[in-house]
PDB file of C-alpha atoms in Angstrom:
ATOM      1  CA  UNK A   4      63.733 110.563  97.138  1.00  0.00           C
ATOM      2  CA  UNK A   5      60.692 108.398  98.398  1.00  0.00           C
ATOM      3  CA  UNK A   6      60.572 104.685  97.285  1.00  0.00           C
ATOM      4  CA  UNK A   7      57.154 103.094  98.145  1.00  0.00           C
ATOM      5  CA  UNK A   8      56.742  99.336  97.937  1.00  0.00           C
ATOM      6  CA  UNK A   9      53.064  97.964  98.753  1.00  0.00           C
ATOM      7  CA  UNK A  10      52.125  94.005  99.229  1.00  0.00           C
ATOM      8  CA  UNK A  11      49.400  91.795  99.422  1.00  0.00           C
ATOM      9  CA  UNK A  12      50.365  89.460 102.163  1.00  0.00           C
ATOM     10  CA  UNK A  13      48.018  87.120 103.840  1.00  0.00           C
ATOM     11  CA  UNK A  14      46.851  86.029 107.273  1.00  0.00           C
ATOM     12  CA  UNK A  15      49.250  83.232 107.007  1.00  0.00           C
ATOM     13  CA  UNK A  16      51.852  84.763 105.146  1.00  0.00           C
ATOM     14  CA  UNK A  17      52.221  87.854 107.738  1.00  0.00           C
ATOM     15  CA  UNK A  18      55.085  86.026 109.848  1.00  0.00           C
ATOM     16  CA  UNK A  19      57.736  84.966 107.012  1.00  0.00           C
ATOM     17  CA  UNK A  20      56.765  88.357 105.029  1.00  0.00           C
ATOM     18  CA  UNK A  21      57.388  90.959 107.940  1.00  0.00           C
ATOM     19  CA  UNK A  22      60.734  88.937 108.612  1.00  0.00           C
ATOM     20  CA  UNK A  23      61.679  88.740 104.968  1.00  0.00           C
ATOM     21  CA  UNK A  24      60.878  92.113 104.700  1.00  0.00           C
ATOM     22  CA  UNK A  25      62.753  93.485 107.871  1.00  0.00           C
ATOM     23  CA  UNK A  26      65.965  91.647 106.537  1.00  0.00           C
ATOM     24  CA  UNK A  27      65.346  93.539 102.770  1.00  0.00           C
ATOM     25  CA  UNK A  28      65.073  96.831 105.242  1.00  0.00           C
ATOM     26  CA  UNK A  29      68.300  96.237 106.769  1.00  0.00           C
ATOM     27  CA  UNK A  30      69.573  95.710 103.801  1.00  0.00           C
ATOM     28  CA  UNK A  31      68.793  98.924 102.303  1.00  0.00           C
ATOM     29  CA  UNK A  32      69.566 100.771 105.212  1.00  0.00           C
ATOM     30  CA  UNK A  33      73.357  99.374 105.005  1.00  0.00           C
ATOM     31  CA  UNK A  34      73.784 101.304 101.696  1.00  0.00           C
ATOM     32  CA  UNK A  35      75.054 104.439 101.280  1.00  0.00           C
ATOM     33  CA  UNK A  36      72.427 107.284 100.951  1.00  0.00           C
ATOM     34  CA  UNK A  37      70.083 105.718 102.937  1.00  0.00           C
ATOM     35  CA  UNK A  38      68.653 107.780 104.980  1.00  0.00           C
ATOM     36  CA  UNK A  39      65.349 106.238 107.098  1.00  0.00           C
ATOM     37  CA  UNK A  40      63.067 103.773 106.174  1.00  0.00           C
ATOM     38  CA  UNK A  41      60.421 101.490 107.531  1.00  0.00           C
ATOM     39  CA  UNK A  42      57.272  98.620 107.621  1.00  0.00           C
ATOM     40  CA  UNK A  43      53.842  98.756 107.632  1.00  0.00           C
ATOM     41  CA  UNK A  44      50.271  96.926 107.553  1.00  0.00           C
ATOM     42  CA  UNK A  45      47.638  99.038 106.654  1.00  0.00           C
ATOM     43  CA  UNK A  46      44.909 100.215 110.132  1.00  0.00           C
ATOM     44  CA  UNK A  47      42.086 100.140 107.929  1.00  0.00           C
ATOM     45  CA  UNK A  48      41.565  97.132 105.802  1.00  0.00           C
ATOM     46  CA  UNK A  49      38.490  96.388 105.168  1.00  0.00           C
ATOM     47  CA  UNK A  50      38.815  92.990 103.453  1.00  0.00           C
ATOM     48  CA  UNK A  51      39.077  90.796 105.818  1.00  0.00           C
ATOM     49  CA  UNK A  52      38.703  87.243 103.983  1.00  0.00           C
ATOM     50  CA  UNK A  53      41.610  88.539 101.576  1.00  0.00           C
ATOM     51  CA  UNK A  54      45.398  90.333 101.972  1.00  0.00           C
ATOM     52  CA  UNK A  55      46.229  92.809 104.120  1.00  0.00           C
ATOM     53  CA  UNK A  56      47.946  95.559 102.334  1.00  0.00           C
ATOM     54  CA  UNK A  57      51.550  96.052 103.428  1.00  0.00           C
ATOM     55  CA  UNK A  58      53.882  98.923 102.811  1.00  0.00           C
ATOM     56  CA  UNK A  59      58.165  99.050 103.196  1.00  0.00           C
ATOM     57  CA  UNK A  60      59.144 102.404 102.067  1.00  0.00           C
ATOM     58  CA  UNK A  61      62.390 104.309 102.490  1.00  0.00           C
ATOM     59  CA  UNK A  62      64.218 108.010 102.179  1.00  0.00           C
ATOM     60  CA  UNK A  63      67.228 108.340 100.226  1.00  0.00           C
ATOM     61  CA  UNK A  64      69.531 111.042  99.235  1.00  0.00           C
ATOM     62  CA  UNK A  65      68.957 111.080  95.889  1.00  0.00           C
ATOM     63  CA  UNK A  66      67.597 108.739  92.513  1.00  0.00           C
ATOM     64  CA  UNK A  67      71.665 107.970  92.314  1.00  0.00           C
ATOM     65  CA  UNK A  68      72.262 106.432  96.083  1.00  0.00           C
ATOM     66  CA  UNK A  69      69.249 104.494  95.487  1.00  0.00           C
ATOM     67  CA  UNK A  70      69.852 103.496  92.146  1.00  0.00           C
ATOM     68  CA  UNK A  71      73.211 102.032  93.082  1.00  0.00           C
ATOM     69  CA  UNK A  72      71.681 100.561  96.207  1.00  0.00           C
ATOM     70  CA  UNK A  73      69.862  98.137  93.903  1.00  0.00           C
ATOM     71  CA  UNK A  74      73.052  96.556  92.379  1.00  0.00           C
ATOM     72  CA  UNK A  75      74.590  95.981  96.515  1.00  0.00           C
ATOM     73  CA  UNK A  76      74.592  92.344  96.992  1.00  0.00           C
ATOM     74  CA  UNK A  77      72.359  92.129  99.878  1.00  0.00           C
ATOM     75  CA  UNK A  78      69.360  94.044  98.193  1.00  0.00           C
ATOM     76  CA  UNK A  79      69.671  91.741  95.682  1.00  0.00           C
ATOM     77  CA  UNK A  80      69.467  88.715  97.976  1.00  0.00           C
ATOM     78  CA  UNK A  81      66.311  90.739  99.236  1.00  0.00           C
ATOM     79  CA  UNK A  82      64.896  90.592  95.484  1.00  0.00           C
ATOM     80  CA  UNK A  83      62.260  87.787  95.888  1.00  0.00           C
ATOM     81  CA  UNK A  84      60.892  90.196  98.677  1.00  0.00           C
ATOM     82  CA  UNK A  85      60.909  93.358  96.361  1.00  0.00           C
ATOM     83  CA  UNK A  86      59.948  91.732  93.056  1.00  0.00           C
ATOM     84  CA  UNK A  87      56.380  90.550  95.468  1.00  0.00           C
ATOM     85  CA  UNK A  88      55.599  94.496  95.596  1.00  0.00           C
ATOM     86  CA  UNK A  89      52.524  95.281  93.452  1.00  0.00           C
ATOM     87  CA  UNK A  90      53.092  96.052  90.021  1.00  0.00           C
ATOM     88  CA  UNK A  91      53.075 100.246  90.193  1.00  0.00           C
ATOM     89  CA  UNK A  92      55.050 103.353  90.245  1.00  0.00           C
ATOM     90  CA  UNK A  93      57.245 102.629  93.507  1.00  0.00           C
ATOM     91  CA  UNK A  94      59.839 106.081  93.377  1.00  0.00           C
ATOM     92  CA  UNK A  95      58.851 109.332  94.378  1.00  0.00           C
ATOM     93  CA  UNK A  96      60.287 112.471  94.038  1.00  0.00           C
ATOM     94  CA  UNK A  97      59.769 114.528  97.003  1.00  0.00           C
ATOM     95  CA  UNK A  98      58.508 118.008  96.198  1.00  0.00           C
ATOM     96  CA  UNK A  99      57.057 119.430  99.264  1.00  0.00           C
ATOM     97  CA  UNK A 100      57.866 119.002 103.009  1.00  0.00           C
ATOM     98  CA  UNK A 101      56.178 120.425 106.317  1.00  0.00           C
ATOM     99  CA  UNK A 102      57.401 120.261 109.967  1.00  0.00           C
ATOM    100  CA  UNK A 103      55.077 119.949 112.596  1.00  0.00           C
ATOM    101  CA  UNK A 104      53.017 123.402 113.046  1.00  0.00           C
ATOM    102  CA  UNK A 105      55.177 124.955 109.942  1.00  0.00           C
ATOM    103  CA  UNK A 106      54.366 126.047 106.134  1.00  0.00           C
ATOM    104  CA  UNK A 107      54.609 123.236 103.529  1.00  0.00           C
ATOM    105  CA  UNK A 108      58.441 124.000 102.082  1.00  0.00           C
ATOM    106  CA  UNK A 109      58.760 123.384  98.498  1.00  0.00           C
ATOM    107  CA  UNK A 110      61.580 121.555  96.448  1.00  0.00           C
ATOM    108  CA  UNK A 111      62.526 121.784  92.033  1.00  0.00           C
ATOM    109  CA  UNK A 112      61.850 118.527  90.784  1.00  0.00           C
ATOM    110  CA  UNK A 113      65.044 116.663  89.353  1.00  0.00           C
ATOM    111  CA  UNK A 114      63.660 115.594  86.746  1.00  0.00           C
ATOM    112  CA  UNK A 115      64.869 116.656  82.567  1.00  0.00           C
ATOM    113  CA  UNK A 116      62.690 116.640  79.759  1.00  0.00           C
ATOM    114  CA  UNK A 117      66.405 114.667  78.150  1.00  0.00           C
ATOM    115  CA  UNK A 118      65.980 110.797  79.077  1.00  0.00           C
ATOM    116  CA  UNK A 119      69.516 110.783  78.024  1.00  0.00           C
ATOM    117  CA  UNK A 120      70.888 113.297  80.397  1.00  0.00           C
ATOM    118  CA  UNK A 121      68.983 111.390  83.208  1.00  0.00           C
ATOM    119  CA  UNK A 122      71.178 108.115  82.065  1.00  0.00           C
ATOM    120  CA  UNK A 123      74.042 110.071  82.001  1.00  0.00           C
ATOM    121  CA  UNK A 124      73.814 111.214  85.639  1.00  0.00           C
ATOM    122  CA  UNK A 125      72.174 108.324  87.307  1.00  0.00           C
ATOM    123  CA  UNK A 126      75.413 105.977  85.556  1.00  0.00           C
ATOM    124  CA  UNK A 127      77.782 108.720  87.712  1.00  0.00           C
TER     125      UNK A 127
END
């Protein structure tokens, strides 16, 4: 699973944010099912009287691991960080992967047409 989270942040925002937002890293790496994660500004902004667009994104395991990640007490304390993300889809299911010079390798999706089977397994 991919989790995406993209920010405005501005010129004078960029020191506090990328701290704040290394700590909320750290703290998601600490949790089990983590598995790699990381921060980024965006290389080709082109409005420069406004934000810069920001990006803190991160691998997991599964929905579950990350899930459950959310309710460890240091994400939470990283909250004020996360709840800045803009307001859009921010978890991805991974469905394809491709290793340097290989063939794109495919993956099912996870997901069930049952909503309630999904709350079943994610409360496991």
């Amino acid at each position: 699973m991919l989790v995406v989270y993209r920010f405005a942040v501005t010129e004078g925002e960029t020191a506090t944010f990328s701290r704040d937002a290394e700590d909320a890293l750290a703290a998601l790496a600490s949790c089990e099912g983590y598995l790699r994660g990381g921060l980024g500004r965006a290389v080709d902004d082109f409005n420069d009287s406004g934000p810069a667009s920001w990006l803190l994104w991160s691998e997991w395991g599964g929905v579950g691991s990350y899930r459950r990640a959310l309710s460890n007490y240091q994400v939470k304390m990283a909250t004020p960080l996360l709840s800045r993300a803009l307001p859009e889809p921010s978890g991805y299911e991974v469905l394809a992967e491709c290793a340097p010079g290989e063939r794109p390798r495919r993956s099912d999706s996870d997901r069930t047409e049952d909503p309630e089977q999904a709350r079943r397994e994610a409360a496991r």
